[in-house]
N, CA, C and O atoms as a GROMACS GRO file, in nm:
protein
  484
    1GLN      N    1   3.574  -1.625  -0.410
    1GLN     CA    2   3.544  -1.484  -0.391
    1GLN      C    3   3.462  -1.434  -0.510
    1GLN      O    4   3.503  -1.447  -0.626
    2VAL      N    5   3.346  -1.377  -0.481
    2VAL     CA    6   3.256  -1.326  -0.582
    2VAL      C    7   3.225  -1.181  -0.549
    2VAL      O    8   3.198  -1.147  -0.434
    3GLN      N    9   3.229  -1.096  -0.649
    3GLN     CA   10   3.200  -0.954  -0.632
    3GLN      C   11   3.092  -0.911  -0.729
    3GLN      O   12   3.095  -0.946  -0.847
    4LEU      N   13   2.995  -0.833  -0.679
    4LEU     CA   14   2.890  -0.776  -0.760
    4LEU      C   15   2.908  -0.624  -0.762
    4LEU      O   16   2.918  -0.562  -0.657
    5VAL      N   17   2.911  -0.565  -0.882
    5VAL     CA   18   2.931  -0.422  -0.898
    5VAL      C   19   2.811  -0.364  -0.969
    5VAL      O   20   2.774  -0.407  -1.078
    6GLU      N   21   2.748  -0.263  -0.906
    6GLU     CA   22   2.629  -0.200  -0.958
    6GLU      C   23   2.661  -0.064  -1.021
    6GLU      O   24   2.761   0.000  -0.987
    7SER      N   25   2.576  -0.022  -1.114
    7SER     CA   26   2.587   0.110  -1.174
    7SER      C   27   2.451   0.152  -1.227
    7SER      O   28   2.360   0.070  -1.241
    8GLY      N   29   2.437   0.282  -1.256
    8GLY     CA   30   2.317   0.332  -1.321
    8GLY      C   31   2.225   0.417  -1.237
    8GLY      O   32   2.130   0.474  -1.289
    9GLY      N   33   2.250   0.427  -1.107
    9GLY     CA   34   2.166   0.509  -1.022
    9GLY      C   35   2.188   0.657  -1.046
    9GLY      O   36   2.281   0.696  -1.116
   10GLY      N   37   2.101   0.738  -0.987
   10GLY     CA   38   2.114   0.882  -1.002
   10GLY      C   39   1.987   0.955  -0.966
   10GLY      O   40   1.894   0.897  -0.909
   11LEU      N   41   1.984   1.083  -1.000
   11LEU     CA   42   1.870   1.170  -0.974
   11LEU      C   43   1.788   1.184  -1.102
   11LEU      O   44   1.842   1.213  -1.208
   12VAL      N   45   1.657   1.164  -1.090
   12VAL     CA   46   1.569   1.172  -1.206
   12VAL      C   47   1.438   1.236  -1.163
   12VAL      O   48   1.396   1.222  -1.048
   13GLN      N   49   1.372   1.306  -1.256
   13GLN     CA   50   1.242   1.366  -1.228
   13GLN      C   51   1.131   1.263  -1.232
   13GLN      O   52   1.144   1.161  -1.300
   14PRO      N   53   1.021   1.288  -1.161
   14PRO     CA   54   0.907   1.198  -1.172
   14PRO      C   55   0.866   1.177  -1.318
   14PRO      O   56   0.861   1.272  -1.396
   15GLY      N   57   0.836   1.052  -1.352
   15GLY     CA   58   0.804   1.017  -1.490
   15GLY      C   59   0.923   0.979  -1.574
   15GLY      O   60   0.906   0.930  -1.686
   16GLY      N   61   1.042   0.999  -1.524
   16GLY     CA   62   1.163   0.967  -1.597
   16GLY      C   63   1.200   0.820  -1.588
   16GLY      O   64   1.128   0.739  -1.530
   17SER      N   65   1.315   0.787  -1.648
   17SER     CA   66   1.361   0.649  -1.656
   17SER      C   67   1.507   0.637  -1.617
   17SER      O   68   1.586   0.730  -1.634
   18LEU      N   69   1.542   0.521  -1.564
   18LEU     CA   70   1.679   0.483  -1.535
   18LEU      C   71   1.695   0.335  -1.564
   18LEU      O   72   1.598   0.259  -1.559
   19ARG      N   73   1.817   0.294  -1.596
   19ARG     CA   74   1.849   0.153  -1.609
   19ARG      C   75   1.965   0.119  -1.518
   19ARG      O   76   2.074   0.175  -1.530
   20LEU      N   77   1.942   0.026  -1.427
   20LEU     CA   78   2.045  -0.022  -1.337
   20LEU      C   79   2.110  -0.147  -1.394
   20LEU      O   80   2.044  -0.229  -1.459
   21SER      N   81   2.241  -0.162  -1.369
   21SER     CA   82   2.315  -0.279  -1.412
   21SER      C   83   2.389  -0.338  -1.292
   21SER      O   84   2.428  -0.266  -1.201
   22CYS      N   85   2.408  -0.468  -1.295
   22CYS     CA   86   2.484  -0.537  -1.191
   22CYS      C   87   2.560  -0.651  -1.256
   22CYS      O   88   2.500  -0.741  -1.314
   23ALA      N   89   2.692  -0.649  -1.246
   23ALA     CA   90   2.778  -0.749  -1.307
   23ALA      C   91   2.859  -0.822  -1.200
   23ALA      O   92   2.913  -0.760  -1.109
   24ALA      N   93   2.866  -0.953  -1.212
   24ALA     CA   94   2.939  -1.036  -1.117
   24ALA      C   95   3.071  -1.083  -1.176
   24ALA      O   96   3.082  -1.106  -1.296
   25SER      N   97   3.171  -1.097  -1.090
   25SER     CA   98   3.299  -1.150  -1.129
   25SER      C   99   3.355  -1.235  -1.015
   25SER      O  100   3.310  -1.223  -0.901
   26GLY      N  101   3.452  -1.320  -1.046
   26GLY     CA  102   3.514  -1.403  -0.945
   26GLY      C  103   3.501  -1.551  -0.976
   26GLY      O  104   3.489  -1.591  -1.092
   27SER      N  105   3.502  -1.631  -0.871
   27SER     CA  106   3.499  -1.776  -0.885
   27SER      C  107   3.356  -1.824  -0.904
   27SER      O  108   3.293  -1.874  -0.810
   28ILE      N  109   3.308  -1.809  -1.025
   28ILE     CA  110   3.168  -1.840  -1.057
   28ILE      C  111   3.163  -1.960  -1.150
   28ILE      O  112   3.226  -1.961  -1.256
   29PHE      N  113   3.088  -2.060  -1.109
   29PHE     CA  114   3.058  -2.170  -1.198
   29PHE      C  115   2.931  -2.142  -1.277
   29PHE      O  116   2.926  -2.159  -1.399
   30SER      N  117   2.829  -2.099  -1.207
   30SER     CA  118   2.705  -2.059  -1.271
   30SER      C  119   2.630  -1.967  -1.176
   30SER      O  120   2.657  -1.963  -1.056
   31ILE      N  121   2.535  -1.894  -1.232
   31ILE     CA  122   2.450  -1.806  -1.154
   31ILE      C  123   2.307  -1.855  -1.164
   31ILE      O  124   2.255  -1.876  -1.274
   32ASP      N  125   2.243  -1.872  -1.050
   32ASP     CA  126   2.106  -1.919  -1.047
   32ASP      C  127   2.011  -1.798  -1.054
   32ASP      O  128   1.983  -1.747  -1.162
   33THR      N  129   1.965  -1.755  -0.939
   33THR     CA  130   1.870  -1.646  -0.934
   33THR      C  131   1.941  -1.511  -0.932
   33THR      O  132   2.045  -1.496  -0.867
   34MET      N  133   1.885  -1.414  -1.003
   34MET     CA  134   1.931  -1.276  -1.000
   34MET      C  135   1.813  -1.188  -0.956
   34MET      O  136   1.701  -1.205  -1.004
   35GLY      N  137   1.839  -1.096  -0.865
   35GLY     CA  138   1.730  -1.014  -0.815
   35GLY      C  139   1.772  -0.874  -0.779
   35GLY      O  140   1.891  -0.844  -0.764
   36TRP      N  141   1.672  -0.787  -0.767
   36TRP     CA  142   1.690  -0.649  -0.725
   36TRP      C  143   1.606  -0.623  -0.601
   36TRP      O  144   1.489  -0.661  -0.595
   37TYR      N  145   1.667  -0.558  -0.502
   37TYR     CA  146   1.601  -0.519  -0.379
   37TYR      C  147   1.621  -0.370  -0.359
   37TYR      O  148   1.709  -0.310  -0.421
   38ARG      N  149   1.539  -0.309  -0.273
   38ARG     CA  150   1.559  -0.169  -0.241
   38ARG      C  151   1.533  -0.146  -0.093
   38ARG      O  152   1.462  -0.223  -0.028
   39GLN      N  153   1.594  -0.038  -0.040
   39GLN     CA  154   1.587  -0.011   0.102
   39GLN      C  155   1.594   0.140   0.126
   39GLN      O  156   1.673   0.210   0.065
   40THR      N  157   1.509   0.187   0.217
   40THR     CA  158   1.511   0.325   0.263
   40THR      C  159   1.552   0.327   0.410
   40THR      O  160   1.540   0.224   0.477
   41PRO      N  161   1.600   0.442   0.462
   41PRO     CA  162   1.646   0.447   0.601
   41PRO      C  163   1.538   0.401   0.699
   41PRO      O  164   1.423   0.444   0.691
   42GLY      N  165   1.577   0.314   0.792
   42GLY     CA  166   1.486   0.266   0.894
   42GLY      C  167   1.386   0.163   0.849
   42GLY      O  168   1.297   0.126   0.925
   43LYS      N  169   1.398   0.116   0.726
   43LYS     CA  170   1.304   0.020   0.671
   43LYS      C  171   1.378  -0.106   0.625
   43LYS      O  172   1.493  -0.099   0.582
   44GLN      N  173   1.311  -0.218   0.633
   44GLN     CA  174   1.369  -0.345   0.591
   44GLN      C  175   1.384  -0.350   0.439
   44GLN      O  176   1.300  -0.297   0.366
   45ARG      N  177   1.490  -0.414   0.393
   45ARG     CA  178   1.512  -0.431   0.251
   45ARG      C  179   1.400  -0.516   0.191
   45ARG      O  180   1.361  -0.618   0.248
   46GLU      N  181   1.348  -0.475   0.075
   46GLU     CA  182   1.236  -0.543   0.013
   46GLU      C  183   1.268  -0.584  -0.130
   46GLU      O  184   1.345  -0.518  -0.200
   47LEU      N  185   1.209  -0.694  -0.172
   47LEU     CA  186   1.228  -0.745  -0.307
   47LEU      C  187   1.154  -0.659  -0.408
   47LEU      O  188   1.036  -0.626  -0.388
   48VAL      N  189   1.222  -0.621  -0.516
   48VAL     CA  190   1.163  -0.546  -0.625
   48VAL      C  191   1.130  -0.639  -0.742
   48VAL      O  192   1.018  -0.638  -0.793
   49SER      N  193   1.228  -0.718  -0.784
   49SER     CA  194   1.209  -0.806  -0.898
   49SER      C  195   1.315  -0.915  -0.895
   49SER      O  196   1.421  -0.899  -0.834
   50GLU      N  197   1.285  -1.026  -0.960
   50GLU     CA  198   1.374  -1.141  -0.960
   50GLU      C  199   1.357  -1.216  -1.092
   50GLU      O  200   1.248  -1.223  -1.148
   51ILE      N  201   1.468  -1.274  -1.140
   51ILE     CA  202   1.464  -1.360  -1.257
   51ILE      C  203   1.533  -1.490  -1.220
   51ILE      O  204   1.640  -1.489  -1.160
   52THR      N  205   1.471  -1.603  -1.254
   52THR     CA  206   1.519  -1.733  -1.214
   52THR      C  207   1.612  -1.792  -1.319
   52THR      O  208   1.633  -1.734  -1.425
   53SER      N  209   1.666  -1.909  -1.287
   53SER     CA  210   1.759  -1.976  -1.377
   53SER      C  211   1.696  -2.018  -1.509
   53SER      O  212   1.766  -2.036  -1.608
   54ILE      N  213   1.564  -2.033  -1.511
   54ILE     CA  214   1.496  -2.070  -1.635
   54ILE      C  215   1.434  -1.949  -1.704
   54ILE      O  216   1.364  -1.964  -1.804
   55GLY      N  217   1.459  -1.830  -1.652
   55GLY     CA  218   1.416  -1.709  -1.719
   55GLY      C  219   1.282  -1.654  -1.678
   55GLY      O  220   1.238  -1.552  -1.732
   56SER      N  221   1.215  -1.716  -1.583
   56SER     CA  222   1.089  -1.661  -1.536
   56SER      C  223   1.115  -1.543  -1.444
   56SER      O  224   1.219  -1.536  -1.377
   57THR      N  225   1.022  -1.450  -1.441
   57THR     CA  226   1.040  -1.326  -1.365
   57THR      C  227   0.924  -1.302  -1.271
   57THR      O  228   0.814  -1.352  -1.291
   58ASN      N  229   0.952  -1.225  -1.167
   58ASN     CA  230   0.847  -1.176  -1.080
   58ASN      C  231   0.875  -1.030  -1.046
   58ASN      O  232   0.989  -0.985  -1.050
   59LEU      N  233   0.770  -0.958  -1.013
   59LEU     CA  234   0.779  -0.816  -0.982
   59LEU      C  235   0.692  -0.785  -0.861
   59LEU      O  236   0.585  -0.845  -0.844
   60ALA      N  237   0.737  -0.693  -0.779
   60ALA     CA  238   0.653  -0.642  -0.673
   60ALA      C  239   0.533  -0.570  -0.733
   60ALA      O  240   0.544  -0.508  -0.839
   61ASP      N  241   0.419  -0.578  -0.666
   61ASP     CA  242   0.298  -0.515  -0.718
   61ASP      C  243   0.317  -0.365  -0.744
   61ASP      O  244   0.259  -0.310  -0.837
   62SER      N  245   0.398  -0.300  -0.662
   62SER     CA  246   0.416  -0.157  -0.672
   62SER      C  247   0.490  -0.114  -0.798
   62SER      O  248   0.485   0.004  -0.835
   63VAL      N  249   0.559  -0.206  -0.866
   63VAL     CA  250   0.637  -0.170  -0.984
   63VAL      C  251   0.588  -0.240  -1.111
   63VAL      O  252   0.645  -0.217  -1.218
   64LYS      N  253   0.487  -0.323  -1.102
   64LYS     CA  254   0.435  -0.391  -1.220
   64LYS      C  255   0.386  -0.290  -1.323
   64LYS      O  256   0.319  -0.192  -1.291
   65GLY      N  257   0.422  -0.316  -1.449
   65GLY     CA  258   0.387  -0.225  -1.557
   65GLY      C  259   0.485  -0.112  -1.577
   65GLY      O  260   0.475  -0.038  -1.675
   66ARG      N  261   0.581  -0.094  -1.485
   66ARG     CA  262   0.677   0.015  -1.494
   66ARG      C  263   0.822  -0.035  -1.501
   66ARG      O  264   0.904   0.024  -1.571
   67PHE      N  265   0.854  -0.142  -1.429
   67PHE     CA  266   0.991  -0.194  -1.423
   67PHE      C  267   1.000  -0.324  -1.501
   67PHE      O  268   0.902  -0.399  -1.511
   68THR      N  269   1.118  -0.351  -1.557
   68THR     CA  270   1.144  -0.476  -1.627
   68THR      C  271   1.282  -0.527  -1.589
   68THR      O  272   1.380  -0.452  -1.593
   69ILE      N  273   1.291  -0.654  -1.552
   69ILE     CA  274   1.419  -0.716  -1.522
   69ILE      C  275   1.462  -0.801  -1.642
   69ILE      O  276   1.379  -0.865  -1.706
   70SER      N  277   1.591  -0.801  -1.672
   70SER     CA  278   1.645  -0.881  -1.780
   70SER      C  279   1.788  -0.921  -1.745
   70SER      O  280   1.845  -0.871  -1.649
   71ARG      N  281   1.845  -1.011  -1.824
   71ARG     CA  282   1.979  -1.060  -1.794
   71ARG      C  283   2.057  -1.088  -1.921
   71ARG      O  284   1.999  -1.109  -2.028
   72ASP      N  285   2.189  -1.087  -1.909
   72ASP     CA  286   2.281  -1.130  -2.012
   72ASP      C  287   2.368  -1.237  -1.946
   72ASP      O  288   2.462  -1.206  -1.874
   73ILE      N  289   2.335  -1.362  -1.971
   73ILE     CA  290   2.402  -1.472  -1.903
   73ILE      C  291   2.552  -1.474  -1.935
   73ILE      O  292   2.633  -1.498  -1.846
   74ALA      N  293   2.588  -1.450  -2.060
   74ALA     CA  294   2.728  -1.454  -2.100
   74ALA      C  295   2.812  -1.350  -2.028
   74ALA      O  296   2.932  -1.370  -2.008
   75LYS      N  297   2.751  -1.238  -1.989
   75LYS     CA  298   2.822  -1.130  -1.920
   75LYS      C  299   2.801  -1.132  -1.769
   75LYS      O  300   2.848  -1.041  -1.700
   76ASN      N  301   2.732  -1.232  -1.717
   76ASN     CA  302   2.702  -1.240  -1.574
   76ASN      C  303   2.640  -1.109  -1.523
   76ASN      O  304   2.679  -1.057  -1.419
   77THR      N  305   2.545  -1.058  -1.599
   77THR     CA  306   2.490  -0.926  -1.572
   77THR      C  307   2.338  -0.930  -1.569
   77THR      O  308   2.274  -0.999  -1.648
   78VAL      N  309   2.281  -0.854  -1.476
   78VAL     CA  310   2.137  -0.835  -1.467
   78VAL      C  311   2.107  -0.686  -1.478
   78VAL      O  312   2.186  -0.603  -1.434
   79TYR      N  313   1.992  -0.654  -1.536
   79TYR     CA  314   1.951  -0.516  -1.556
   79TYR      C  315   1.814  -0.494  -1.493
   79TYR      O  316   1.733  -0.586  -1.482
   80LEU      N  317   1.789  -0.371  -1.453
   80LEU     CA  318   1.656  -0.330  -1.410
   80LEU      C  319   1.621  -0.201  -1.484
   80LEU      O  320   1.675  -0.095  -1.453
   81GLN      N  321   1.530  -0.211  -1.581
   81GLN     CA  322   1.482  -0.095  -1.652
   81GLN      C  323   1.366  -0.036  -1.574
   81GLN      O  324   1.266  -0.104  -1.551
   82MET      N  325   1.378   0.089  -1.534
   82MET     CA  326   1.278   0.156  -1.451
   82MET      C  327   1.220   0.273  -1.530
   82MET      O  328   1.290   0.369  -1.561
   83ASN      N  329   1.092   0.264  -1.561
   83ASN     CA  330   1.020   0.368  -1.633
   83ASN      C  331   0.910   0.427  -1.545
   83ASN      O  332   0.871   0.368  -1.445
   84SER      N  333   0.862   0.543  -1.584
   84SER     CA  334   0.754   0.611  -1.512
   84SER      C  335   0.784   0.619  -1.363
   84SER      O  336   0.699   0.586  -1.280
   85LEU      N  337   0.904   0.662  -1.330
   85LEU     CA  338   0.948   0.663  -1.191
   85LEU      C  339   0.866   0.760  -1.106
   85LEU      O  340   0.825   0.866  -1.152
   86LYS      N  341   0.843   0.719  -0.982
   86LYS     CA  342   0.766   0.796  -0.885
   86LYS      C  343   0.854   0.830  -0.766
   86LYS      O  344   0.953   0.761  -0.740
   87PRO      N  345   0.821   0.937  -0.691
   87PRO     CA  346   0.901   0.970  -0.572
   87PRO      C  347   0.912   0.853  -0.474
   87PRO      O  348   1.015   0.839  -0.408
   88GLU      N  349   0.810   0.771  -0.462
   88GLU     CA  350   0.815   0.658  -0.370
   88GLU      C  351   0.910   0.548  -0.415
   88GLU      O  352   0.934   0.454  -0.339
   89ASP      N  353   0.965   0.558  -0.536
   89ASP     CA  354   1.068   0.465  -0.580
   89ASP      C  355   1.206   0.502  -0.526
   89ASP      O  356   1.300   0.425  -0.542
   90THR      N  357   1.219   0.618  -0.464
   90THR     CA  358   1.346   0.661  -0.409
   90THR      C  359   1.396   0.563  -0.304
   90THR      O  360   1.324   0.532  -0.208
   91ALA      N  361   1.518   0.514  -0.322
   91ALA     CA  362   1.576   0.414  -0.231
   91ALA      C  363   1.717   0.383  -0.277
   91ALA      O  364   1.760   0.425  -0.385
   92VAL      N  365   1.789   0.308  -0.194
   92VAL     CA  366   1.912   0.244  -0.237
   92VAL      C  367   1.875   0.108  -0.294
   92VAL      O  368   1.807   0.029  -0.229
   93TYR      N  369   1.919   0.081  -0.416
   93TYR     CA  370   1.887  -0.043  -0.484
   93TYR      C  371   2.007  -0.137  -0.479
   93TYR      O  372   2.120  -0.097  -0.509
   94TYR      N  373   1.982  -0.261  -0.442
   94TYR     CA  374   2.085  -0.363  -0.428
   94TYR      C  375   2.054  -0.481  -0.520
   94TYR      O  376   1.940  -0.525  -0.528
   95CYS      N  377   2.156  -0.531  -0.589
   95CYS     CA  378   2.139  -0.655  -0.662
   95CYS      C  379   2.180  -0.772  -0.573
   95CYS      O  380   2.261  -0.758  -0.482
   96ARG      N  381   2.123  -0.886  -0.602
   96ARG     CA  382   2.152  -1.009  -0.528
   96ARG      C  383   2.156  -1.124  -0.626
   96ARG      O  384   2.061  -1.148  -0.701
   97PHE      N  385   2.267  -1.197  -0.626
   97PHE     CA  386   2.283  -1.315  -0.710
   97PHE      C  387   2.299  -1.438  -0.623
   97PHE      O  388   2.369  -1.434  -0.522
   98VAL      N  389   2.236  -1.546  -0.661
   98VAL     CA  390   2.265  -1.676  -0.603
   98VAL      C  391   2.365  -1.743  -0.696
   98VAL      O  392   2.336  -1.770  -0.812
   99VAL      N  393   2.486  -1.769  -0.642
   99VAL     CA  394   2.600  -1.812  -0.722
   99VAL      C  395   2.643  -1.952  -0.683
   99VAL      O  396   2.651  -1.985  -0.565
  100VAL      N  397   2.669  -2.035  -0.783
  100VAL     CA  398   2.724  -2.168  -0.762
  100VAL      C  399   2.873  -2.164  -0.789
  100VAL      O  400   2.916  -2.119  -0.896
  101THR      N  401   2.952  -2.210  -0.693
  101THR     CA  402   3.097  -2.218  -0.708
  101THR      C  403   3.142  -2.363  -0.705
  101THR      O  404   3.064  -2.453  -0.675
  102ARG      N  405   3.270  -2.384  -0.737
  102ARG     CA  406   3.330  -2.518  -0.737
  102ARG      C  407   3.452  -2.522  -0.647
  102ARG      O  408   3.515  -2.419  -0.623
  103ARG      N  409   3.487  -2.639  -0.598
  103ARG     CA  410   3.606  -2.665  -0.521
  103ARG      C  411   3.626  -2.568  -0.406
  103ARG      O  412   3.719  -2.487  -0.408
  104PRO      N  413   3.540  -2.574  -0.306
  104PRO     CA  414   3.428  -2.666  -0.290
  104PRO      C  415   3.305  -2.616  -0.363
  104PRO      O  416   3.294  -2.499  -0.399
  105VAL      N  417   3.214  -2.707  -0.384
  105VAL     CA  418   3.086  -2.669  -0.442
  105VAL      C  419   3.003  -2.599  -0.335
  105VAL      O  420   2.980  -2.653  -0.226
  106THR      N  421   2.958  -2.480  -0.367
  106THR     CA  422   2.873  -2.404  -0.277
  106THR      C  423   2.761  -2.337  -0.355
  106THR      O  424   2.772  -2.314  -0.475
  107VAL      N  425   2.654  -2.307  -0.286
  107VAL     CA  426   2.545  -2.227  -0.339
  107VAL      C  427   2.520  -2.116  -0.237
  107VAL      O  428   2.471  -2.142  -0.127
  108SER      N  429   2.553  -1.993  -0.274
  108SER     CA  430   2.549  -1.883  -0.179
  108SER      C  431   2.496  -1.756  -0.245
  108SER      O  432   2.506  -1.737  -0.366
  109ALA      N  433   2.438  -1.671  -0.162
  109ALA     CA  434   2.388  -1.542  -0.207
  109ALA      C  435   2.493  -1.434  -0.187
  109ALA      O  436   2.561  -1.430  -0.085
  110TYR      N  437   2.505  -1.345  -0.286
  110TYR     CA  438   2.597  -1.232  -0.280
  110TYR      C  439   2.521  -1.104  -0.312
  110TYR      O  440   2.426  -1.104  -0.390
  111TRP      N  441   2.565  -0.996  -0.249
  111TRP     CA  442   2.500  -0.865  -0.263
  111TRP      C  443   2.591  -0.764  -0.329
  111TRP      O  444   2.712  -0.764  -0.307
  112GLY      N  445   2.533  -0.677  -0.410
  112GLY     CA  446   2.604  -0.562  -0.462
  112GLY      C  447   2.620  -0.454  -0.356
  112GLY      O  448   2.566  -0.465  -0.246
  113GLN      N  449   2.695  -0.349  -0.391
  113GLN     CA  450   2.725  -0.244  -0.293
  113GLN      C  451   2.611  -0.144  -0.275
  113GLN      O  452   2.612  -0.065  -0.181
  114GLY      N  453   2.514  -0.147  -0.363
  114GLY     CA  454   2.402  -0.054  -0.358
  114GLY      C  455   2.426   0.068  -0.446
  114GLY      O  456   2.538   0.116  -0.457
  115THR      N  457   2.319   0.116  -0.507
  115THR     CA  458   2.324   0.239  -0.586
  115THR      C  459   2.201   0.323  -0.555
  115THR      O  460   2.089   0.271  -0.550
  116GLN      N  461   2.222   0.452  -0.534
  116GLN     CA  462   2.114   0.542  -0.493
  116GLN      C  463   2.030   0.583  -0.612
  116GLN      O  464   2.082   0.626  -0.715
  117VAL      N  465   1.899   0.569  -0.598
  117VAL     CA  466   1.802   0.621  -0.695
  117VAL      C  467   1.716   0.724  -0.624
  117VAL      O  468   1.650   0.693  -0.524
  118THR      N  469   1.716   0.846  -0.675
  118THR     CA  470   1.637   0.953  -0.617
  118THR      C  471   1.544   1.009  -0.723
  118THR      O  472   1.589   1.052  -0.829
  119VAL      N  473   1.414   1.008  -0.695
  119VAL     CA  474   1.312   1.058  -0.786
  119VAL      C  475   1.251   1.183  -0.723
  119VAL      O  476   1.180   1.173  -0.623
  120SER      N  477   1.280   1.298  -0.781
  120SER     CA  478   1.236   1.424  -0.722
  120SER      C  479   1.234   1.532  -0.829
  120SER      O  480   1.315   1.532  -0.921
  121SER      N  481   1.140   1.625  -0.815
  121SER     CA  482   1.134   1.741  -0.903
  121SER      C  483   1.204   1.862  -0.842
  121SER      O  484   1.207   1.968  -0.903
   0.00000   0.00000   0.00000
């Protein structure tokens, strides 16, 4: 059993900043990929940013230069620093971890509960 808990969402004015956090707990042997996705009503969930097991990162074109993904491996935690926020960034943000477990050995994806980010004046 693996649980991902998110925090850090809220209401912010255009141009403002937020930092999202996502921490995993449970039967974890190791964590491979950590990522952030976002979703608006009636729209498919889309990838925002991802960090791999070797520390390489990728970002959606729409957030390059504004968002930064980072991790604390010892704390099983991933962060998304969001700067220069725009109204079009408004969405529910979900973290996703690819987790390796033991007994049995599995490699599975887990999702956080989602946190609302609203950018509005």
